PDB file of C-alpha atoms in Angstrom:
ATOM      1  CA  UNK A 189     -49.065 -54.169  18.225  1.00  0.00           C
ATOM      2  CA  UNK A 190     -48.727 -51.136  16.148  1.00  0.00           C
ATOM      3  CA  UNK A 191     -45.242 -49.791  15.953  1.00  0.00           C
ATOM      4  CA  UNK A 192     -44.701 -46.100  15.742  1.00  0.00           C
ATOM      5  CA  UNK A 193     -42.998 -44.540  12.909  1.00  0.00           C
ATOM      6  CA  UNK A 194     -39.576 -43.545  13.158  1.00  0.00           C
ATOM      7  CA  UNK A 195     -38.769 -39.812  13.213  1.00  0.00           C
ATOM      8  CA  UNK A 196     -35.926 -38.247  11.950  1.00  0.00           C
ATOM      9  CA  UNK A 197     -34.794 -34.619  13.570  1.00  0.00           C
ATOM     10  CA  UNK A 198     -31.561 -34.263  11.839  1.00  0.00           C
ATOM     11  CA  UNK A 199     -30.677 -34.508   8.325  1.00  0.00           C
ATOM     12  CA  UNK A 200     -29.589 -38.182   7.714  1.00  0.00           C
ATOM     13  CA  UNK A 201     -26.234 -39.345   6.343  1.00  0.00           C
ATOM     14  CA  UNK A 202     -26.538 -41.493   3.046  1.00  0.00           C
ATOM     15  CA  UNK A 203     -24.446 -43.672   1.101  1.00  0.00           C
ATOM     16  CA  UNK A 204     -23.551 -43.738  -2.274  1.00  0.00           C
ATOM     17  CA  UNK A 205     -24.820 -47.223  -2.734  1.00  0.00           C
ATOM     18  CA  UNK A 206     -27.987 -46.029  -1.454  1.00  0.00           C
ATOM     19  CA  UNK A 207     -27.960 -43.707  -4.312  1.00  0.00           C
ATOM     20  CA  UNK A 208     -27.896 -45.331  -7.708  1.00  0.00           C
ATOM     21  CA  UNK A 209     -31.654 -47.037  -7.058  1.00  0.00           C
ATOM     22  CA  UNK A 210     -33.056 -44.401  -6.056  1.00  0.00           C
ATOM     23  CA  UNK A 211     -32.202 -42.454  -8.862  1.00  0.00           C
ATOM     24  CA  UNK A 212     -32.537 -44.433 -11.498  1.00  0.00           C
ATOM     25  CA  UNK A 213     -36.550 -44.963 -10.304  1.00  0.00           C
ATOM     26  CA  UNK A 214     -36.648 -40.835 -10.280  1.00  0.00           C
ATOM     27  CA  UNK A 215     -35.351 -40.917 -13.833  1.00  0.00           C
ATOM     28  CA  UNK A 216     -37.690 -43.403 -14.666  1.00  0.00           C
ATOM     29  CA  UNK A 217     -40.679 -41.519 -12.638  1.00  0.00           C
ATOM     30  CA  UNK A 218     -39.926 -38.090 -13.550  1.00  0.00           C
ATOM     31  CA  UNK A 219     -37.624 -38.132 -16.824  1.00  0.00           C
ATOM     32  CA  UNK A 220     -34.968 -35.978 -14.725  1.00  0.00           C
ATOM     33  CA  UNK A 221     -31.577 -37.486 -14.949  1.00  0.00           C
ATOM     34  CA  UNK A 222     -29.607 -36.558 -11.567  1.00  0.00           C
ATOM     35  CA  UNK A 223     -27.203 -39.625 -11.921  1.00  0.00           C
ATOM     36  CA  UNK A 224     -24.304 -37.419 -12.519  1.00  0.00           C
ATOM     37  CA  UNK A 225     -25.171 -34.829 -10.114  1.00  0.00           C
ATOM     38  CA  UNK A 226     -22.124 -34.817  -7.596  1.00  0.00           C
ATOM     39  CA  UNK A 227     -23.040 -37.656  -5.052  1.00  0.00           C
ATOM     40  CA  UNK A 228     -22.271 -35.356  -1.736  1.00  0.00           C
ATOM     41  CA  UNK A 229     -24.720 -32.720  -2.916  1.00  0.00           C
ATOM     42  CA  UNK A 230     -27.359 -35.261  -3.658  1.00  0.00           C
ATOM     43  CA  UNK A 231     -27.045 -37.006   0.063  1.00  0.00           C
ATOM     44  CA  UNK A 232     -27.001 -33.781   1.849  1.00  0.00           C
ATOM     45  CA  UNK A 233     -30.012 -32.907   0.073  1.00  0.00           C
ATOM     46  CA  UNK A 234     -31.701 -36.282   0.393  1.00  0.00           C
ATOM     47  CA  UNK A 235     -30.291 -36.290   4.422  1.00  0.00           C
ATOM     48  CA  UNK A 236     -32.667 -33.027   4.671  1.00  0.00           C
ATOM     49  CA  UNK A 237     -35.242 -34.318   2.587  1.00  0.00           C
ATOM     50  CA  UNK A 238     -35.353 -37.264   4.752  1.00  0.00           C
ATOM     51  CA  UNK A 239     -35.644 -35.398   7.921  1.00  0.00           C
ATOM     52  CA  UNK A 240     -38.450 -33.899   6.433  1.00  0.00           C
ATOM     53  CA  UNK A 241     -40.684 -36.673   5.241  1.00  0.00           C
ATOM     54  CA  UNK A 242     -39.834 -38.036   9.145  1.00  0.00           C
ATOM     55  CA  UNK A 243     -38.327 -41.035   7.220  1.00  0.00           C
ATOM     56  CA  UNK A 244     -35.742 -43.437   8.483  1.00  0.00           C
ATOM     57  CA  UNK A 245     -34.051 -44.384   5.231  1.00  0.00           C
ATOM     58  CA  UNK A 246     -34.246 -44.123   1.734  1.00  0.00           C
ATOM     59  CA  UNK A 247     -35.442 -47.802   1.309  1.00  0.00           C
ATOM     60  CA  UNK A 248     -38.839 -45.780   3.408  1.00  0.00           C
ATOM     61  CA  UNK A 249     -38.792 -43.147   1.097  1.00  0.00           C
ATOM     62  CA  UNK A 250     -38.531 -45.362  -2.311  1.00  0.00           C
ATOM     63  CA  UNK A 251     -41.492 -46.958  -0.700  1.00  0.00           C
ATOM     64  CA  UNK A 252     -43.586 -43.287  -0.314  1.00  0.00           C
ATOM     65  CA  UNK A 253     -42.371 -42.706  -4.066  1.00  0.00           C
ATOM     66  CA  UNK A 254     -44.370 -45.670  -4.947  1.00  0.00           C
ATOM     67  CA  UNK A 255     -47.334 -44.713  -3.203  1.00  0.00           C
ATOM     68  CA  UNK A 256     -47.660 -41.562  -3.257  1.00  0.00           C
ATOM     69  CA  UNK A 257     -47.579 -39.674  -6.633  1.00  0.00           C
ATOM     70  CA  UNK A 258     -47.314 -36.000  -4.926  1.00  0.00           C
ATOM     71  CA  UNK A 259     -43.730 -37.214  -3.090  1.00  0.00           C
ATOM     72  CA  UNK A 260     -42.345 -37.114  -6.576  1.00  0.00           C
ATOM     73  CA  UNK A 261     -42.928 -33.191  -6.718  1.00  0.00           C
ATOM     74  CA  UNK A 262     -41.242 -32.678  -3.437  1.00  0.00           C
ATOM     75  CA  UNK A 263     -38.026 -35.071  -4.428  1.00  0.00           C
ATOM     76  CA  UNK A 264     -37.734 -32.638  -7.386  1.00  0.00           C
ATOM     77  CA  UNK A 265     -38.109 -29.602  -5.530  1.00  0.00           C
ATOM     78  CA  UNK A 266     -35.529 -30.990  -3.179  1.00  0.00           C
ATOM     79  CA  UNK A 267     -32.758 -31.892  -5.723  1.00  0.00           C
ATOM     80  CA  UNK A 268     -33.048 -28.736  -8.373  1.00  0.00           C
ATOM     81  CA  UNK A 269     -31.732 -26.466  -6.443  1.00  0.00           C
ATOM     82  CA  UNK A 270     -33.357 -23.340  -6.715  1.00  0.00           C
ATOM     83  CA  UNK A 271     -31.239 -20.875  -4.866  1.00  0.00           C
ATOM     84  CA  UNK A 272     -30.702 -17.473  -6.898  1.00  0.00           C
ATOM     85  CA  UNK A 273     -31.201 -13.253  -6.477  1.00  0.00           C
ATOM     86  CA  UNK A 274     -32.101 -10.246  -8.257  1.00  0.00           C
ATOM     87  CA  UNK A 275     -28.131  -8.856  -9.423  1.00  0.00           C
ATOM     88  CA  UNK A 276     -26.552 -11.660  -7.603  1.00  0.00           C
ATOM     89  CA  UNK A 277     -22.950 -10.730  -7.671  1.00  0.00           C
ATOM     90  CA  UNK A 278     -23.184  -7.191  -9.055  1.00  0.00           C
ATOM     91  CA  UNK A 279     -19.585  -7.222 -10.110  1.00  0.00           C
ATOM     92  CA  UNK A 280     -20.603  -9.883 -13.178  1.00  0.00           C
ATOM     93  CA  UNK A 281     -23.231  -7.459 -14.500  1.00  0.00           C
ATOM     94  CA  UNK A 282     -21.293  -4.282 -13.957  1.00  0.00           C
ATOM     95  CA  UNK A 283     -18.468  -6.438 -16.417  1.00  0.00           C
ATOM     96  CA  UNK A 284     -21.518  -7.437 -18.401  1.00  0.00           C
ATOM     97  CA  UNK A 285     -22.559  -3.830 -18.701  1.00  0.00           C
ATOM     98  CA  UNK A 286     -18.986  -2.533 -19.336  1.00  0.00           C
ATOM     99  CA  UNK A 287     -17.356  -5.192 -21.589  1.00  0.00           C
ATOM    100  CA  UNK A 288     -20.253  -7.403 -23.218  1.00  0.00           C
ATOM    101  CA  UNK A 289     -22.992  -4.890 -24.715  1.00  0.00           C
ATOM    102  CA  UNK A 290     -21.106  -2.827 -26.859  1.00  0.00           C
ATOM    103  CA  UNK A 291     -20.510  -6.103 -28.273  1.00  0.00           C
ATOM    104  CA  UNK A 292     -23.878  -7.825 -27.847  1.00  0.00           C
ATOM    105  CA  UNK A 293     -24.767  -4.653 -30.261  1.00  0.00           C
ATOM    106  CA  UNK A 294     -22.689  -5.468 -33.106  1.00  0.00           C
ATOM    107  CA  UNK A 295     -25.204  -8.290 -33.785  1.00  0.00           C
ATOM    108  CA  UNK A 296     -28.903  -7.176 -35.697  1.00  0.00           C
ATOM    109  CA  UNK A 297     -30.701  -9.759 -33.330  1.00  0.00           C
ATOM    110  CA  UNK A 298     -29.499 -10.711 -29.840  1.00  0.00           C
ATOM    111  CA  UNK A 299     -30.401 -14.453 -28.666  1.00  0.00           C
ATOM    112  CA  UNK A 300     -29.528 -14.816 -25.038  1.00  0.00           C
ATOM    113  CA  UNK A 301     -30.076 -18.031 -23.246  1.00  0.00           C
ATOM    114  CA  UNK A 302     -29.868 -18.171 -18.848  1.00  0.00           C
ATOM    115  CA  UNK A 303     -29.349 -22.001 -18.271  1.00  0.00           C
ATOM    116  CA  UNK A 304     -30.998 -22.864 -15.132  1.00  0.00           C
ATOM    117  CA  UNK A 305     -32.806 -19.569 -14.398  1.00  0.00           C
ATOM    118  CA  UNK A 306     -34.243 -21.274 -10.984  1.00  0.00           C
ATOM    119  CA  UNK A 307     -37.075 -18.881 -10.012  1.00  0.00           C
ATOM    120  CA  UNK A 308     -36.187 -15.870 -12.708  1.00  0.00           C
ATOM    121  CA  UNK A 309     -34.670 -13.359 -10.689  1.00  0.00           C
ATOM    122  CA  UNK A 310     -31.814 -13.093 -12.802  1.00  0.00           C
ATOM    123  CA  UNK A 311     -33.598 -13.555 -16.055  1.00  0.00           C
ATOM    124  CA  UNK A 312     -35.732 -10.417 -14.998  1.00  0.00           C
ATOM    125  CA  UNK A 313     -32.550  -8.512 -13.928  1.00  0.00           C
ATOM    126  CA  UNK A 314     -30.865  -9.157 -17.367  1.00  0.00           C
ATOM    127  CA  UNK A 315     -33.515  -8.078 -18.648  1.00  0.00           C
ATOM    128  CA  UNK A 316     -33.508  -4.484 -17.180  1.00  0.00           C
ATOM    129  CA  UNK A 317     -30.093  -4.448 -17.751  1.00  0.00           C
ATOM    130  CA  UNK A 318     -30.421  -4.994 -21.269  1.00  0.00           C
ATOM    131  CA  UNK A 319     -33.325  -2.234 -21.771  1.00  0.00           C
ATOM    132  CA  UNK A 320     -30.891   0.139 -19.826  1.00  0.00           C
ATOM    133  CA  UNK A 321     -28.182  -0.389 -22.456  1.00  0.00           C
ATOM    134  CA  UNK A 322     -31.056  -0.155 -25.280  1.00  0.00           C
ATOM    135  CA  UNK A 323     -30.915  -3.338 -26.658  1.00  0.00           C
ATOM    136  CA  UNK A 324     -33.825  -4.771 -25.156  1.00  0.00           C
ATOM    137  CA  UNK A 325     -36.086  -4.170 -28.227  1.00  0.00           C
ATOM    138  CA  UNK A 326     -33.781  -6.350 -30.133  1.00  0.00           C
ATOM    139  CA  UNK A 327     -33.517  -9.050 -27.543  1.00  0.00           C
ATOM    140  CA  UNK A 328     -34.427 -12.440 -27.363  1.00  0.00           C
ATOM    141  CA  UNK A 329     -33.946 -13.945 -24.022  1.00  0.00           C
ATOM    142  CA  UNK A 330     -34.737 -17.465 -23.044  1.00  0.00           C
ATOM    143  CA  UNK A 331     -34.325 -18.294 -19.485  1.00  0.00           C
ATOM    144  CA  UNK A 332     -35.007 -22.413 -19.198  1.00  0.00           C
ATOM    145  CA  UNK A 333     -34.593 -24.932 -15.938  1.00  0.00           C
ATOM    146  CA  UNK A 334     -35.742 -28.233 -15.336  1.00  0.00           C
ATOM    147  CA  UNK A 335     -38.263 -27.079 -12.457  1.00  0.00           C
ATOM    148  CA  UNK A 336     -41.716 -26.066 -13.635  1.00  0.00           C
ATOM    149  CA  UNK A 337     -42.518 -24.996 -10.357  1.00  0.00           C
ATOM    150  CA  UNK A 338     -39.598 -22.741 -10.435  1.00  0.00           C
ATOM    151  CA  UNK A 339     -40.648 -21.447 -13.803  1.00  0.00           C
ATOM    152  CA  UNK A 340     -44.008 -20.964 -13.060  1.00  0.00           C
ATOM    153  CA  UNK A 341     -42.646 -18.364  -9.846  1.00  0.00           C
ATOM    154  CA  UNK A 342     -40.357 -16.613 -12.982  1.00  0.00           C
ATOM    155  CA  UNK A 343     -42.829 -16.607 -15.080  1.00  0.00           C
ATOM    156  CA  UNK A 344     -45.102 -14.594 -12.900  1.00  0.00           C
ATOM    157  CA  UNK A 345     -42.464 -12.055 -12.081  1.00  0.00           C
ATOM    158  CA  UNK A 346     -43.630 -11.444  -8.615  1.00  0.00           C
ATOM    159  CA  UNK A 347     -40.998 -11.583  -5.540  1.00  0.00           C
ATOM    160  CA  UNK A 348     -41.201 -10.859  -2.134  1.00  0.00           C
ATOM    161  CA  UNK A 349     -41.501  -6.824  -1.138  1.00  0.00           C
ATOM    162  CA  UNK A 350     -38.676  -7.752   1.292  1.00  0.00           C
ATOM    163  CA  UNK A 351     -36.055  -8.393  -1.080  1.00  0.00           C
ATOM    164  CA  UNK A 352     -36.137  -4.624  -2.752  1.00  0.00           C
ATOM    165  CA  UNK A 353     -33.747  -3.091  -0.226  1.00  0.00           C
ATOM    166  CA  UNK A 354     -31.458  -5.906  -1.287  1.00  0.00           C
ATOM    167  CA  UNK A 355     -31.836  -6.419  -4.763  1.00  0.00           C
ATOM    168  CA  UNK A 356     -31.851  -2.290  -5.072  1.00  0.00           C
ATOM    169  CA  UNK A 357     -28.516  -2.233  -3.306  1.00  0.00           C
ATOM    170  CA  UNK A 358     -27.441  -4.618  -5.910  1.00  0.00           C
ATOM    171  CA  UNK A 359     -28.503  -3.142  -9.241  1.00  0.00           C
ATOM    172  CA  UNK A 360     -27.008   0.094  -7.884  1.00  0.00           C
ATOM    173  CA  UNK A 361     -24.069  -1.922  -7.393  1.00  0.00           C
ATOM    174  CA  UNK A 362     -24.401  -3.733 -10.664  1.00  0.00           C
ATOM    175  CA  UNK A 363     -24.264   0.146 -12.691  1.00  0.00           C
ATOM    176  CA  UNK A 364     -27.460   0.962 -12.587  1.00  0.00           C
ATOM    177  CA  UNK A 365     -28.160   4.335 -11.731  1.00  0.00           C
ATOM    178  CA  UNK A 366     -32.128   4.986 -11.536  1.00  0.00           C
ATOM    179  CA  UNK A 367     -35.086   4.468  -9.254  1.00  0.00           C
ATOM    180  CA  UNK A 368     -35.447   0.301  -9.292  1.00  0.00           C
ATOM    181  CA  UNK A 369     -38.900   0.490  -8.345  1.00  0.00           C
ATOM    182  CA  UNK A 370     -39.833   1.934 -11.209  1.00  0.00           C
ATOM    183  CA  UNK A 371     -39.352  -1.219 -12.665  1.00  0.00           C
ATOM    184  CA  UNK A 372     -42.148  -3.108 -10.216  1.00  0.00           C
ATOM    185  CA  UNK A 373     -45.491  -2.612  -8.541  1.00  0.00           C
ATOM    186  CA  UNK A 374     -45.576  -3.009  -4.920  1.00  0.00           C
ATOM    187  CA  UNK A 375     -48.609  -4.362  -2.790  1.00  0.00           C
ATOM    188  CA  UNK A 376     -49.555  -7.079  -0.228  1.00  0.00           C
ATOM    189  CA  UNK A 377     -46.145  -7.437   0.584  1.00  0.00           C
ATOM    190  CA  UNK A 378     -45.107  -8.276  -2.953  1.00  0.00           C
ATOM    191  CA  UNK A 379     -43.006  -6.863  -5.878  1.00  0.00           C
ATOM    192  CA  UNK A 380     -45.125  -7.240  -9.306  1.00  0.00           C
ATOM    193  CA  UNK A 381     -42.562  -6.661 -11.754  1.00  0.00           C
ATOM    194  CA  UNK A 382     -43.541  -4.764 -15.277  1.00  0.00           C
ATOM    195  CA  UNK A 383     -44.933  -7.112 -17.553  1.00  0.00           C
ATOM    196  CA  UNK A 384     -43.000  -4.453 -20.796  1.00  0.00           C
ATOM    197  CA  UNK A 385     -39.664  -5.594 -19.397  1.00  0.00           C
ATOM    198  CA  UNK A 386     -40.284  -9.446 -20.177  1.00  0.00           C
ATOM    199  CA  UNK A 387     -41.905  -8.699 -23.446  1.00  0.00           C
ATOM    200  CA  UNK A 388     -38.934 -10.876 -24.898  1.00  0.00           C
ATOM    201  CA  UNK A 389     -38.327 -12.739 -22.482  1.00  0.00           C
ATOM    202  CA  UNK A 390     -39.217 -17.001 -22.581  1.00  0.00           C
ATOM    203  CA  UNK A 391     -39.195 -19.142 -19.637  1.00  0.00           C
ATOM    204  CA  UNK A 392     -39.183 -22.898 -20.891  1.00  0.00           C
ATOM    205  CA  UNK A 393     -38.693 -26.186 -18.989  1.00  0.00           C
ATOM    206  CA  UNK A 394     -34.891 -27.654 -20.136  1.00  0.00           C
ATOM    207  CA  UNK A 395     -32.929 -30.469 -18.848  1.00  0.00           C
ATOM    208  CA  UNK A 396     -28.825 -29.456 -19.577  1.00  0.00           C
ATOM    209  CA  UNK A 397     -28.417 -33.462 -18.060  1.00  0.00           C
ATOM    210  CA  UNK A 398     -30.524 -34.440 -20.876  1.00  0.00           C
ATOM    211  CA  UNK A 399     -31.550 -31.999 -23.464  1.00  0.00           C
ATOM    212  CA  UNK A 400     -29.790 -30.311 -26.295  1.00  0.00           C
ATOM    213  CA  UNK A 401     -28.751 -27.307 -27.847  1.00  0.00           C
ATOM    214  CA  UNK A 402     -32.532 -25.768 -29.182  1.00  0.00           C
ATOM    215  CA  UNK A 403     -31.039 -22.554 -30.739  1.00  0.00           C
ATOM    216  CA  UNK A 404     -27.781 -20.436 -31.623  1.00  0.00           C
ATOM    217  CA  UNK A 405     -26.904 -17.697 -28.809  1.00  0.00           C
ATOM    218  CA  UNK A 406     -25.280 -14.706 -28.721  1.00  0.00           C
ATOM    219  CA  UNK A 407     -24.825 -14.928 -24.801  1.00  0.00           C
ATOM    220  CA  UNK A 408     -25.271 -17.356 -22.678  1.00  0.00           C
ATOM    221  CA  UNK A 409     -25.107 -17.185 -18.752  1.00  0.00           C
ATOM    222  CA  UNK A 410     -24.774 -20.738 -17.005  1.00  0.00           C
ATOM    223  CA  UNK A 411     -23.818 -19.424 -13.227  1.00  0.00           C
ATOM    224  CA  UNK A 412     -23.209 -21.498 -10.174  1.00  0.00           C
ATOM    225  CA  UNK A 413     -25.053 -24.853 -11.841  1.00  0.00           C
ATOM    226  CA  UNK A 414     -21.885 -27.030 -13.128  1.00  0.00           C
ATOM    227  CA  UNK A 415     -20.516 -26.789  -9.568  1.00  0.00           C
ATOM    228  CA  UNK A 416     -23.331 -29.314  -8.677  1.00  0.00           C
ATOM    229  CA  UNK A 417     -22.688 -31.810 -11.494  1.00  0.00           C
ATOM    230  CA  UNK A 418     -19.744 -34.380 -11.606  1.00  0.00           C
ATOM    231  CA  UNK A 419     -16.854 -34.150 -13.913  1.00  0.00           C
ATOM    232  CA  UNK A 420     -18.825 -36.066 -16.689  1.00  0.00           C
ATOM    233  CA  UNK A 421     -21.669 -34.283 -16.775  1.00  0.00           C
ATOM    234  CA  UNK A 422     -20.029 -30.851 -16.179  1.00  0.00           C
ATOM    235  CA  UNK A 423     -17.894 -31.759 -19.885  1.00  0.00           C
ATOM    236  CA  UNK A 424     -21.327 -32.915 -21.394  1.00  0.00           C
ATOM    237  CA  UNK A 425     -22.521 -29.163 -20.583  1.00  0.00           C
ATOM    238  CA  UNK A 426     -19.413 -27.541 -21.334  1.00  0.00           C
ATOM    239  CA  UNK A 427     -19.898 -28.957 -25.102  1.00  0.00           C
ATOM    240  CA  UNK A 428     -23.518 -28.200 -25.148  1.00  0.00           C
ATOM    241  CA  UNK A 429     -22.681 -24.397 -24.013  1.00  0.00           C
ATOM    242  CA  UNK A 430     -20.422 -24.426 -27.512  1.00  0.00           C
ATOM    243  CA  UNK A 431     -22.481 -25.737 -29.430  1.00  0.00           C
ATOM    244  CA  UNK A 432     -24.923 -23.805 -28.262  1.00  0.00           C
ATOM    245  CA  UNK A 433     -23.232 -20.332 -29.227  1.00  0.00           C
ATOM    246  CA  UNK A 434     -22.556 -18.556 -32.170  1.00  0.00           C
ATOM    247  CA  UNK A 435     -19.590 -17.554 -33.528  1.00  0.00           C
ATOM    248  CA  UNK A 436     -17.901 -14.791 -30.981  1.00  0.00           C
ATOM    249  CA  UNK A 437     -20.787 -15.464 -28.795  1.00  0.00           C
ATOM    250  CA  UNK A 438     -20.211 -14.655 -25.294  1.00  0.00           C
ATOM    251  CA  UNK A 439     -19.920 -17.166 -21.856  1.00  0.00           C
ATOM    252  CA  UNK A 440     -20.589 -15.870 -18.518  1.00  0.00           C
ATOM    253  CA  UNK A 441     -19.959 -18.621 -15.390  1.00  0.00           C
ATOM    254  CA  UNK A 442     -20.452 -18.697 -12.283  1.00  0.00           C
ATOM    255  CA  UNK A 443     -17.631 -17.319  -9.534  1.00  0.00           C
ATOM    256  CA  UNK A 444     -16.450 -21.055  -8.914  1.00  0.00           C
ATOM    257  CA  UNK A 445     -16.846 -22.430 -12.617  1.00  0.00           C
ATOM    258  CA  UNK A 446     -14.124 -21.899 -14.964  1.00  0.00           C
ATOM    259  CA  UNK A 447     -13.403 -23.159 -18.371  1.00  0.00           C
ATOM    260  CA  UNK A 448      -9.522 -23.761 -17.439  1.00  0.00           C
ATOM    261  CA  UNK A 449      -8.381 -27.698 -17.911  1.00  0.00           C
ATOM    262  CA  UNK A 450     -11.600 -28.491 -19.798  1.00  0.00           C
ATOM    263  CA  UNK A 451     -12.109 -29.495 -23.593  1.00  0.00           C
ATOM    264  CA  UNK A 452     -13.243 -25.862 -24.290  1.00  0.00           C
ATOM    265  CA  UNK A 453      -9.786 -23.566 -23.076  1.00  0.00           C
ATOM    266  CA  UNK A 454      -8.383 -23.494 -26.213  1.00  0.00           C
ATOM    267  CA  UNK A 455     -11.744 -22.538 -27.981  1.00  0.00           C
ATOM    268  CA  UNK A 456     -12.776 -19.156 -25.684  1.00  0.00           C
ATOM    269  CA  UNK A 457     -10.839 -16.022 -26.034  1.00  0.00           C
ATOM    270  CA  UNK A 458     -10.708 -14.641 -22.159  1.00  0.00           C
ATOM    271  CA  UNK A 459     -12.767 -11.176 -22.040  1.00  0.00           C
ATOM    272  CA  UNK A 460     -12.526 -10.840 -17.905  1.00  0.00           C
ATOM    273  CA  UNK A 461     -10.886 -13.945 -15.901  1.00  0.00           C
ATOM    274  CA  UNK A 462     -12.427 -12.635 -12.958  1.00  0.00           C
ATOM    275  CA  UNK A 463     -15.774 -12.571 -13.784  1.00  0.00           C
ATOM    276  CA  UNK A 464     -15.916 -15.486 -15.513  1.00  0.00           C
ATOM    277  CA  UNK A 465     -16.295 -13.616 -19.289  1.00  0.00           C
ATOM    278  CA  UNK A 466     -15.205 -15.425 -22.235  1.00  0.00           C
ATOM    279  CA  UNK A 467     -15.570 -15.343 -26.422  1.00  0.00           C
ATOM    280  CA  UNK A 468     -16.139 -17.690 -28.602  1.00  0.00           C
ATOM    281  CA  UNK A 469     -12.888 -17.966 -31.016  1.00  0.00           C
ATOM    282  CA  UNK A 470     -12.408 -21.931 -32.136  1.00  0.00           C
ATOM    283  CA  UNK A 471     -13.417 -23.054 -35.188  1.00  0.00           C
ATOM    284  CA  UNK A 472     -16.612 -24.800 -35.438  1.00  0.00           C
ATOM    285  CA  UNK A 473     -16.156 -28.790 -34.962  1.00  0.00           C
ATOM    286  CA  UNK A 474     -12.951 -28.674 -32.949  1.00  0.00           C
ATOM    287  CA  UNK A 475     -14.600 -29.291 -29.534  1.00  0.00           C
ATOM    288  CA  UNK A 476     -12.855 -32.159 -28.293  1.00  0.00           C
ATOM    289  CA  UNK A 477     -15.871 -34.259 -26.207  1.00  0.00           C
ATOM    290  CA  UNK A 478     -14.289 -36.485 -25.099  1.00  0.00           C
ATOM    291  CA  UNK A 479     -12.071 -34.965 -22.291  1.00  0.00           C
ATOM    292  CA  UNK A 480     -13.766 -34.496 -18.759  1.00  0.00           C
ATOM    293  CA  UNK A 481     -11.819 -31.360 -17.046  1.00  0.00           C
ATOM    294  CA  UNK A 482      -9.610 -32.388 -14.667  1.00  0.00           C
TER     295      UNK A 482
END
């Protein structure tokens, strides 16, 4: 007799031991390295991903990993995390507006790099913002994340027409003071945004669990990622973020990220606590790597 397969309604609770297996067979799968993700992000993700698939366990969906080539895609999706917004948090790009382009201009050629841009909204809003403050022209901006279905969404530049009256209220609320559609073409229920305004702008798959610095930066914005990685991991990225920026260079965090009791403290002059601004001051070399923040 042919039993029926179990459905699952509600997002399943796993265990840690059920974790390591699986991801080490994603690593080996994929080449994406979640191992030192935080563990209770991963289950509650997995428990939803679970519910899903209408699987009972994850020993059922190791099995569907094997066998079917197109779960892989979905396990990605599921564990990068793509949740992001046109402005998101105004305040951070008023302060960026306000305290970090006069500076920004000081330098002949600006490289920014947006760590884990997700789907691009803010690497297209950073961009406006920096052709606002005129410094577009001079502007390299690389906006990378491990998701190539994510980048291929950025890439595109074309969001949901439902989202203007939102992401207007925050540019306006982020200093700027025009018309935002100007910037975008509406139709079919979708916001085509200018192809001039990402003239300098390169999306580009990167891994910050596995990849390294590809370029000196004179900004870097790395918002509301490390808050997903473990202590480890979140001091591997913290020294890859130095590394990664040139002398004076600026840091912009996310509201819950901080570099307070990590490696770099001593290294960052603070620009705005609030907002998560900071300026590259230590000497080259003196990162100490091997201090997780406490």
């Amino acid at each position: 007799m042919r039993m029926r397969e179990a459905v699952v309604d509600e997002p399943r609770d796993i265990a840690e031991h059920e974790l390591r297996p699986l991801l080490e067979e994603i690593l080996l799968a994929s080449g994406h390295d979640f191992r030192q993700y935080a563990s209770g992000s991963l289950c509650r993700r997995l428990g939803a991903l679970l519910s899903s698939e209408q699987l009972p366990d994850v020993a059922a969906l190791r099995a569907r990993l094997s066998g079917e080539p197109a779960c892989l895609d979905r396990v990605l999706r599921a564990l990068s995390i793509p949740a992001t917004a046109m402005f998101r948090d105004p305040p951070v790009y008023r302060a960026l507006r306000t305290l970090a382009a006069t500076h920004l201009a000081t330098f002949p050629i600006i490289r920014v790099w947006l760590a884990g841009c997700a789907t691009g909204e803010e690497a297209w809003s950073l961009a406006i913002l920096l052709h606002e403050e005129g410094l577009l022209h001079r502007s390299r901006l690389y906006a990378t994340d491990m998701n190539t279905q994510a980048l291929a969404t950025a890439q595109a530049g074309i969001f949901p027409l439902a989202a203007m009256q939102h992401y207007t209220r925050n540019y306006h609320d982020a200093g700027g003071d025009g018309d935002f559609s100007r910037y975008y073409t509406a139709a079919y229920g979708a916001a085509k945004f200018h192809a001039e305004i990402a003239r300098n702008l390169v999306f580009a798959q990167h891994n910050l669990a596995i990849d390294r610095t590809f370029n000196e930066f004179h900004l870097i914005l790395c918002r509301n990622v490390m808050i997903y990685f473990n202590e480890q991991l979140q001091a591997q990225v913290h020294t890859l973020l130095y590394d990664s920026l040139a002398h004076l260079g600026i840091l912009c965090l996310g509201a819950t990220e901080t570099i307070r009791a990590t490696s770099a403290e001593e290294l960052y002059d603070i620009i705005d606590a609030g907002h998560r601004l900071y300026r590259k001051s230590g000497p080259t070399g003196r990162f100490n790597r091997h201090r997780a923040p406490s």
